[in-house]
């Protein structure tokens, strides 16, 4: 199938989603120095995009970060009162956004560029009737042995599930993002030329009552779905999802693995249905790209964090484009 257009080159407005694992890889201990080093590297990798004179909105994941917050509270629960999950998400969203903001500004200042970067703590409304609340499926944080898993379940009310024989993990509801609170402010700040970091970790999950009062809920929203929603509401036509691999592949992890340069939204949907993209990692990215293109997006790029500019220029990465009319 042919595609509508290649749309290579820098767009006027761009949303870039930075992967949580890409800035906090599984193998690291996660010391403060490591966190600064990895976000610093992300800042240098994204510098060519930060230097473009366009409207730039950055979202980011928080999987490893919120996992560590939860581990800390599990270990310290006799001494320090545990926080609810919305507060844990807010903690990790703020912590990661702070490091990214500093890293982006440092990367810009190193080349004499005075562009500002701000981070906006972002609440995202979900539907309290979302089926996800009755069926928590998203594993977060660490693996625990059965005894500790049972203790945590009793003491903290955590829902623990066995994860493919590897141990027990906390599973939480992952409802759909319905509304990004104060999205008009994200838009206004981006329009004035400031780089905006928002929607980290999928956003702080909240429910809004009919009278306008909001309260946090125990959930973790998928950051790729929040990114697609944000881009659609803001009318952004170009979205990049940056992660730890250069391209998406079919038959991933097998001898028949084949990396893809370019595919249409229909092809992406078919491969997704056929199970080529793993749930909880590449699956939500492709799902987010499909939703983004169906909601008015023109080009979704999935690429390695270190290859942001070449991916934007079309020399690497996987681009997903609308079907040709
Ligand atoms: P992030 O923190 O960026 O969201 P994830 O680990 O959640 O990163 O998702 C990216 C990972 O998905 C890749 O590093 C790769 O290990 C995995 N993956 C699963 N299926 C595929 C696939 N079909 N093609 C490429 N990578 C895949
Ligand atoms: Mg992920």
mmCIF file with all atom_site columns, C-alpha atoms in Angstrom, residues 65-194:
data_model
loop_
_atom_site.group_PDB
_atom_site.id
_atom_site.type_symbol
_atom_site.label_atom_id
_atom_site.label_alt_id
_atom_site.label_comp_id
_atom_site.label_asym_id
_atom_site.label_entity_id
_atom_site.label_seq_id
_atom_site.pdbx_PDB_ins_code
_atom_site.Cartn_x
_atom_site.Cartn_y
_atom_site.Cartn_z
_atom_site.occupancy
_atom_site.B_iso_or_equiv
_atom_site.pdbx_formal_charge
_atom_site.auth_seq_id
_atom_site.auth_comp_id
_atom_site.auth_asym_id
_atom_site.auth_atom_id
_atom_site.pdbx_PDB_model_num
ATOM 1   C CA . UNK A 1 65  ? 10.589  5.860   38.585 1.00 0.00 ? 65  UNK A CA 1
ATOM 2   C CA . UNK A 1 66  ? 7.182   5.146   40.039 1.00 0.00 ? 66  UNK A CA 1
ATOM 3   C CA . UNK A 1 67  ? 8.255   1.528   40.604 1.00 0.00 ? 67  UNK A CA 1
ATOM 4   C CA . UNK A 1 68  ? 11.058  2.783   42.845 1.00 0.00 ? 68  UNK A CA 1
ATOM 5   C CA . UNK A 1 69  ? 8.727   5.146   44.738 1.00 0.00 ? 69  UNK A CA 1
ATOM 6   C CA . UNK A 1 70  ? 6.454   2.173   45.421 1.00 0.00 ? 70  UNK A CA 1
ATOM 7   C CA . UNK A 1 71  ? 9.353   -0.046  46.497 1.00 0.00 ? 71  UNK A CA 1
ATOM 8   C CA . UNK A 1 72  ? 10.523  2.663   48.895 1.00 0.00 ? 72  UNK A CA 1
ATOM 9   C CA . UNK A 1 73  ? 7.128   2.844   50.510 1.00 0.00 ? 73  UNK A CA 1
ATOM 10  C CA . UNK A 1 74  ? 6.806   -0.922  50.731 1.00 0.00 ? 74  UNK A CA 1
ATOM 11  C CA . UNK A 1 75  ? 10.162  -1.100  52.551 1.00 0.00 ? 75  UNK A CA 1
ATOM 12  C CA . UNK A 1 76  ? 9.519   1.887   54.817 1.00 0.00 ? 76  UNK A CA 1
ATOM 13  C CA . UNK A 1 77  ? 5.858   1.240   55.588 1.00 0.00 ? 77  UNK A CA 1
ATOM 14  C CA . UNK A 1 78  ? 6.504   0.683   59.327 1.00 0.00 ? 78  UNK A CA 1
ATOM 15  C CA . UNK A 1 79  ? 8.124   4.115   59.665 1.00 0.00 ? 79  UNK A CA 1
ATOM 16  C CA . UNK A 1 80  ? 6.548   6.368   57.037 1.00 0.00 ? 80  UNK A CA 1
ATOM 17  C CA . UNK A 1 81  ? 2.890   6.434   56.025 1.00 0.00 ? 81  UNK A CA 1
ATOM 18  C CA . UNK A 1 82  ? 2.499   5.243   52.410 1.00 0.00 ? 82  UNK A CA 1
ATOM 19  C CA . UNK A 1 83  ? 1.197   7.674   49.783 1.00 0.00 ? 83  UNK A CA 1
ATOM 20  C CA . UNK A 1 84  ? -1.736  6.947   47.499 1.00 0.00 ? 84  UNK A CA 1
ATOM 21  C CA . UNK A 1 85  ? -0.856  6.046   43.913 1.00 0.00 ? 85  UNK A CA 1
ATOM 22  C CA . UNK A 1 86  ? -1.871  9.423   42.452 1.00 0.00 ? 86  UNK A CA 1
ATOM 23  C CA . UNK A 1 87  ? 0.610   11.095  44.837 1.00 0.00 ? 87  UNK A CA 1
ATOM 24  C CA . UNK A 1 88  ? 3.284   8.549   43.841 1.00 0.00 ? 88  UNK A CA 1
ATOM 25  C CA . UNK A 1 89  ? 2.690   9.415   40.168 1.00 0.00 ? 89  UNK A CA 1
ATOM 26  C CA . UNK A 1 90  ? 2.857   13.140  41.017 1.00 0.00 ? 90  UNK A CA 1
ATOM 27  C CA . UNK A 1 91  ? 6.162   12.538  42.860 1.00 0.00 ? 91  UNK A CA 1
ATOM 28  C CA . UNK A 1 92  ? 7.746   10.696  39.957 1.00 0.00 ? 92  UNK A CA 1
ATOM 29  C CA . UNK A 1 93  ? 6.270   13.071  37.352 1.00 0.00 ? 93  UNK A CA 1
ATOM 30  C CA . UNK A 1 94  ? 7.746   16.057  39.178 1.00 0.00 ? 94  UNK A CA 1
ATOM 31  C CA . UNK A 1 95  ? 11.114  14.408  39.803 1.00 0.00 ? 95  UNK A CA 1
ATOM 32  C CA . UNK A 1 96  ? 11.634  13.283  36.219 1.00 0.00 ? 96  UNK A CA 1
ATOM 33  C CA . UNK A 1 97  ? 10.328  16.540  34.718 1.00 0.00 ? 97  UNK A CA 1
ATOM 34  C CA . UNK A 1 98  ? 12.710  18.505  36.949 1.00 0.00 ? 98  UNK A CA 1
ATOM 35  C CA . UNK A 1 99  ? 15.692  16.499  35.709 1.00 0.00 ? 99  UNK A CA 1
ATOM 36  C CA . UNK A 1 100 ? 14.598  16.777  32.066 1.00 0.00 ? 100 UNK A CA 1
ATOM 37  C CA . UNK A 1 101 ? 13.956  20.514  32.358 1.00 0.00 ? 101 UNK A CA 1
ATOM 38  C CA . UNK A 1 102 ? 17.416  21.079  33.800 1.00 0.00 ? 102 UNK A CA 1
ATOM 39  C CA . UNK A 1 103 ? 19.030  18.774  31.226 1.00 0.00 ? 103 UNK A CA 1
ATOM 40  C CA . UNK A 1 104 ? 17.283  20.492  28.296 1.00 0.00 ? 104 UNK A CA 1
ATOM 41  C CA . UNK A 1 105 ? 18.239  23.959  29.527 1.00 0.00 ? 105 UNK A CA 1
ATOM 42  C CA . UNK A 1 106 ? 21.829  22.847  30.152 1.00 0.00 ? 106 UNK A CA 1
ATOM 43  C CA . UNK A 1 107 ? 22.014  21.366  26.633 1.00 0.00 ? 107 UNK A CA 1
ATOM 44  C CA . UNK A 1 108 ? 20.723  24.641  25.178 1.00 0.00 ? 108 UNK A CA 1
ATOM 45  C CA . UNK A 1 109 ? 22.992  26.870  27.287 1.00 0.00 ? 109 UNK A CA 1
ATOM 46  C CA . UNK A 1 110 ? 26.034  24.815  26.300 1.00 0.00 ? 110 UNK A CA 1
ATOM 47  C CA . UNK A 1 111 ? 25.559  26.127  22.759 1.00 0.00 ? 111 UNK A CA 1
ATOM 48  C CA . UNK A 1 112 ? 24.561  29.619  23.858 1.00 0.00 ? 112 UNK A CA 1
ATOM 49  C CA . UNK A 1 113 ? 20.850  29.174  23.220 1.00 0.00 ? 113 UNK A CA 1
ATOM 50  C CA . UNK A 1 114 ? 18.634  31.080  25.722 1.00 0.00 ? 114 UNK A CA 1
ATOM 51  C CA . UNK A 1 115 ? 15.393  29.142  25.027 1.00 0.00 ? 115 UNK A CA 1
ATOM 52  C CA . UNK A 1 116 ? 13.301  28.484  28.143 1.00 0.00 ? 116 UNK A CA 1
ATOM 53  C CA . UNK A 1 117 ? 11.947  25.135  29.283 1.00 0.00 ? 117 UNK A CA 1
ATOM 54  C CA . UNK A 1 118 ? 9.104   24.703  31.788 1.00 0.00 ? 118 UNK A CA 1
ATOM 55  C CA . UNK A 1 119 ? 7.426   21.687  33.276 1.00 0.00 ? 119 UNK A CA 1
ATOM 56  C CA . UNK A 1 120 ? 3.750   21.668  34.108 1.00 0.00 ? 120 UNK A CA 1
ATOM 57  C CA . UNK A 1 121 ? 2.512   19.193  36.701 1.00 0.00 ? 121 UNK A CA 1
ATOM 58  C CA . UNK A 1 122 ? -0.325  17.603  34.760 1.00 0.00 ? 122 UNK A CA 1
ATOM 59  C CA . UNK A 1 123 ? -3.547  16.040  36.005 1.00 0.00 ? 123 UNK A CA 1
ATOM 60  C CA . UNK A 1 124 ? -5.427  13.806  33.582 1.00 0.00 ? 124 UNK A CA 1
ATOM 61  C CA . UNK A 1 125 ? -9.092  13.040  34.104 1.00 0.00 ? 125 UNK A CA 1
ATOM 62  C CA . UNK A 1 126 ? -10.311 9.490   33.784 1.00 0.00 ? 126 UNK A CA 1
ATOM 63  C CA . UNK A 1 127 ? -13.816 8.032   33.873 1.00 0.00 ? 127 UNK A CA 1
ATOM 64  C CA . UNK A 1 128 ? -14.600 6.490   37.285 1.00 0.00 ? 128 UNK A CA 1
ATOM 65  C CA . UNK A 1 129 ? -16.778 3.957   35.411 1.00 0.00 ? 129 UNK A CA 1
ATOM 66  C CA . UNK A 1 130 ? -13.799 2.882   33.225 1.00 0.00 ? 130 UNK A CA 1
ATOM 67  C CA . UNK A 1 131 ? -13.761 -0.936  33.154 1.00 0.00 ? 131 UNK A CA 1
ATOM 68  C CA . UNK A 1 132 ? -10.045 -0.796  34.069 1.00 0.00 ? 132 UNK A CA 1
ATOM 69  C CA . UNK A 1 133 ? -11.014 0.015   37.669 1.00 0.00 ? 133 UNK A CA 1
ATOM 70  C CA . UNK A 1 134 ? -12.791 -3.327  37.977 1.00 0.00 ? 134 UNK A CA 1
ATOM 71  C CA . UNK A 1 135 ? -9.920  -5.187  36.340 1.00 0.00 ? 135 UNK A CA 1
ATOM 72  C CA . UNK A 1 136 ? -6.439  -3.908  37.227 1.00 0.00 ? 136 UNK A CA 1
ATOM 73  C CA . UNK A 1 137 ? -4.004  -5.205  34.611 1.00 0.00 ? 137 UNK A CA 1
ATOM 74  C CA . UNK A 1 138 ? -0.979  -2.923  34.529 1.00 0.00 ? 138 UNK A CA 1
ATOM 75  C CA . UNK A 1 139 ? 1.990   -4.366  36.468 1.00 0.00 ? 139 UNK A CA 1
ATOM 76  C CA . UNK A 1 140 ? 4.083   -1.644  38.107 1.00 0.00 ? 140 UNK A CA 1
ATOM 77  C CA . UNK A 1 141 ? 7.315   -1.742  40.049 1.00 0.00 ? 141 UNK A CA 1
ATOM 78  C CA . UNK A 1 142 ? 9.206   -4.697  41.398 1.00 0.00 ? 142 UNK A CA 1
ATOM 79  C CA . UNK A 1 143 ? 8.770   -8.427  41.750 1.00 0.00 ? 143 UNK A CA 1
ATOM 80  C CA . UNK A 1 144 ? 8.095   -9.751  45.245 1.00 0.00 ? 144 UNK A CA 1
ATOM 81  C CA . UNK A 1 145 ? 8.138   -13.255 46.756 1.00 0.00 ? 145 UNK A CA 1
ATOM 82  C CA . UNK A 1 146 ? 4.784   -14.799 47.668 1.00 0.00 ? 146 UNK A CA 1
ATOM 83  C CA . UNK A 1 147 ? 5.048   -14.118 51.446 1.00 0.00 ? 147 UNK A CA 1
ATOM 84  C CA . UNK A 1 148 ? 5.907   -10.451 51.013 1.00 0.00 ? 148 UNK A CA 1
ATOM 85  C CA . UNK A 1 149 ? 3.277   -10.120 48.276 1.00 0.00 ? 149 UNK A CA 1
ATOM 86  C CA . UNK A 1 150 ? 0.608   -11.383 50.678 1.00 0.00 ? 150 UNK A CA 1
ATOM 87  C CA . UNK A 1 151 ? 1.794   -9.045  53.434 1.00 0.00 ? 151 UNK A CA 1
ATOM 88  C CA . UNK A 1 152 ? 1.732   -6.022  51.085 1.00 0.00 ? 152 UNK A CA 1
ATOM 89  C CA . UNK A 1 153 ? -1.713  -6.978  49.876 1.00 0.00 ? 153 UNK A CA 1
ATOM 90  C CA . UNK A 1 154 ? -3.011  -7.104  53.466 1.00 0.00 ? 154 UNK A CA 1
ATOM 91  C CA . UNK A 1 155 ? -1.218  -4.005  54.754 1.00 0.00 ? 155 UNK A CA 1
ATOM 92  C CA . UNK A 1 156 ? -1.459  -1.675  51.753 1.00 0.00 ? 156 UNK A CA 1
ATOM 93  C CA . UNK A 1 157 ? -4.491  -3.116  49.970 1.00 0.00 ? 157 UNK A CA 1
ATOM 94  C CA . UNK A 1 158 ? -2.372  -3.810  46.883 1.00 0.00 ? 158 UNK A CA 1
ATOM 95  C CA . UNK A 1 159 ? -3.682  -6.200  44.231 1.00 0.00 ? 159 UNK A CA 1
ATOM 96  C CA . UNK A 1 160 ? -0.807  -8.596  43.598 1.00 0.00 ? 160 UNK A CA 1
ATOM 97  C CA . UNK A 1 161 ? -0.624  -10.913 40.576 1.00 0.00 ? 161 UNK A CA 1
ATOM 98  C CA . UNK A 1 162 ? 1.849   -13.541 39.596 1.00 0.00 ? 162 UNK A CA 1
ATOM 99  C CA . UNK A 1 163 ? 3.751   -12.391 36.517 1.00 0.00 ? 163 UNK A CA 1
ATOM 100 C CA . UNK A 1 164 ? 4.677   -15.245 34.161 1.00 0.00 ? 164 UNK A CA 1
ATOM 101 C CA . UNK A 1 165 ? 6.330   -17.301 36.913 1.00 0.00 ? 165 UNK A CA 1
ATOM 102 C CA . UNK A 1 166 ? 8.826   -14.480 37.644 1.00 0.00 ? 166 UNK A CA 1
ATOM 103 C CA . UNK A 1 167 ? 7.272   -13.487 40.980 1.00 0.00 ? 167 UNK A CA 1
ATOM 104 C CA . UNK A 1 168 ? 4.458   -11.280 42.237 1.00 0.00 ? 168 UNK A CA 1
ATOM 105 C CA . UNK A 1 169 ? 3.818   -7.705  41.196 1.00 0.00 ? 169 UNK A CA 1
ATOM 106 C CA . UNK A 1 170 ? 1.437   -4.943  42.064 1.00 0.00 ? 170 UNK A CA 1
ATOM 107 C CA . UNK A 1 171 ? -1.149  -4.536  39.317 1.00 0.00 ? 171 UNK A CA 1
ATOM 108 C CA . UNK A 1 172 ? -3.083  -1.301  38.996 1.00 0.00 ? 172 UNK A CA 1
ATOM 109 C CA . UNK A 1 173 ? -5.946  -0.047  36.842 1.00 0.00 ? 173 UNK A CA 1
ATOM 110 C CA . UNK A 1 174 ? -4.839  1.722   33.663 1.00 0.00 ? 174 UNK A CA 1
ATOM 111 C CA . UNK A 1 175 ? -7.871  3.744   32.567 1.00 0.00 ? 175 UNK A CA 1
ATOM 112 C CA . UNK A 1 176 ? -8.187  5.728   29.338 1.00 0.00 ? 176 UNK A CA 1
ATOM 113 C CA . UNK A 1 177 ? -7.057  9.372   29.412 1.00 0.00 ? 177 UNK A CA 1
ATOM 114 C CA . UNK A 1 178 ? -10.238 11.423  28.885 1.00 0.00 ? 178 UNK A CA 1
ATOM 115 C CA . UNK A 1 179 ? -9.232  15.032  29.487 1.00 0.00 ? 179 UNK A CA 1
ATOM 116 C CA . UNK A 1 180 ? -5.916  16.733  30.121 1.00 0.00 ? 180 UNK A CA 1
ATOM 117 C CA . UNK A 1 181 ? -6.456  19.391  32.778 1.00 0.00 ? 181 UNK A CA 1
ATOM 118 C CA . UNK A 1 182 ? -5.397  22.914  31.734 1.00 0.00 ? 182 UNK A CA 1
ATOM 119 C CA . UNK A 1 183 ? -4.361  21.773  28.272 1.00 0.00 ? 183 UNK A CA 1
ATOM 120 C CA . UNK A 1 184 ? -4.986  25.339  27.045 1.00 0.00 ? 184 UNK A CA 1
ATOM 121 C CA . UNK A 1 185 ? -2.080  26.452  29.250 1.00 0.00 ? 185 UNK A CA 1
ATOM 122 C CA . UNK A 1 186 ? 0.194   23.817  27.692 1.00 0.00 ? 186 UNK A CA 1
ATOM 123 C CA . UNK A 1 187 ? -0.841  25.219  24.307 1.00 0.00 ? 187 UNK A CA 1
ATOM 124 C CA . UNK A 1 188 ? -0.301  28.859  25.314 1.00 0.00 ? 188 UNK A CA 1
ATOM 125 C CA . UNK A 1 189 ? 3.152   28.247  26.788 1.00 0.00 ? 189 UNK A CA 1
ATOM 126 C CA . UNK A 1 190 ? 4.239   26.235  23.715 1.00 0.00 ? 190 UNK A CA 1
ATOM 127 C CA . UNK A 1 191 ? 2.973   29.026  21.423 1.00 0.00 ? 191 UNK A CA 1
ATOM 128 C CA . UNK A 1 192 ? 5.157   31.603  23.143 1.00 0.00 ? 192 UNK A CA 1
ATOM 129 C CA . UNK A 1 193 ? 8.201   29.535  22.182 1.00 0.00 ? 193 UNK A CA 1
ATOM 130 C CA . UNK A 1 194 ? 8.925   27.903  25.527 1.00 0.00 ? 194 UNK A CA 1
#
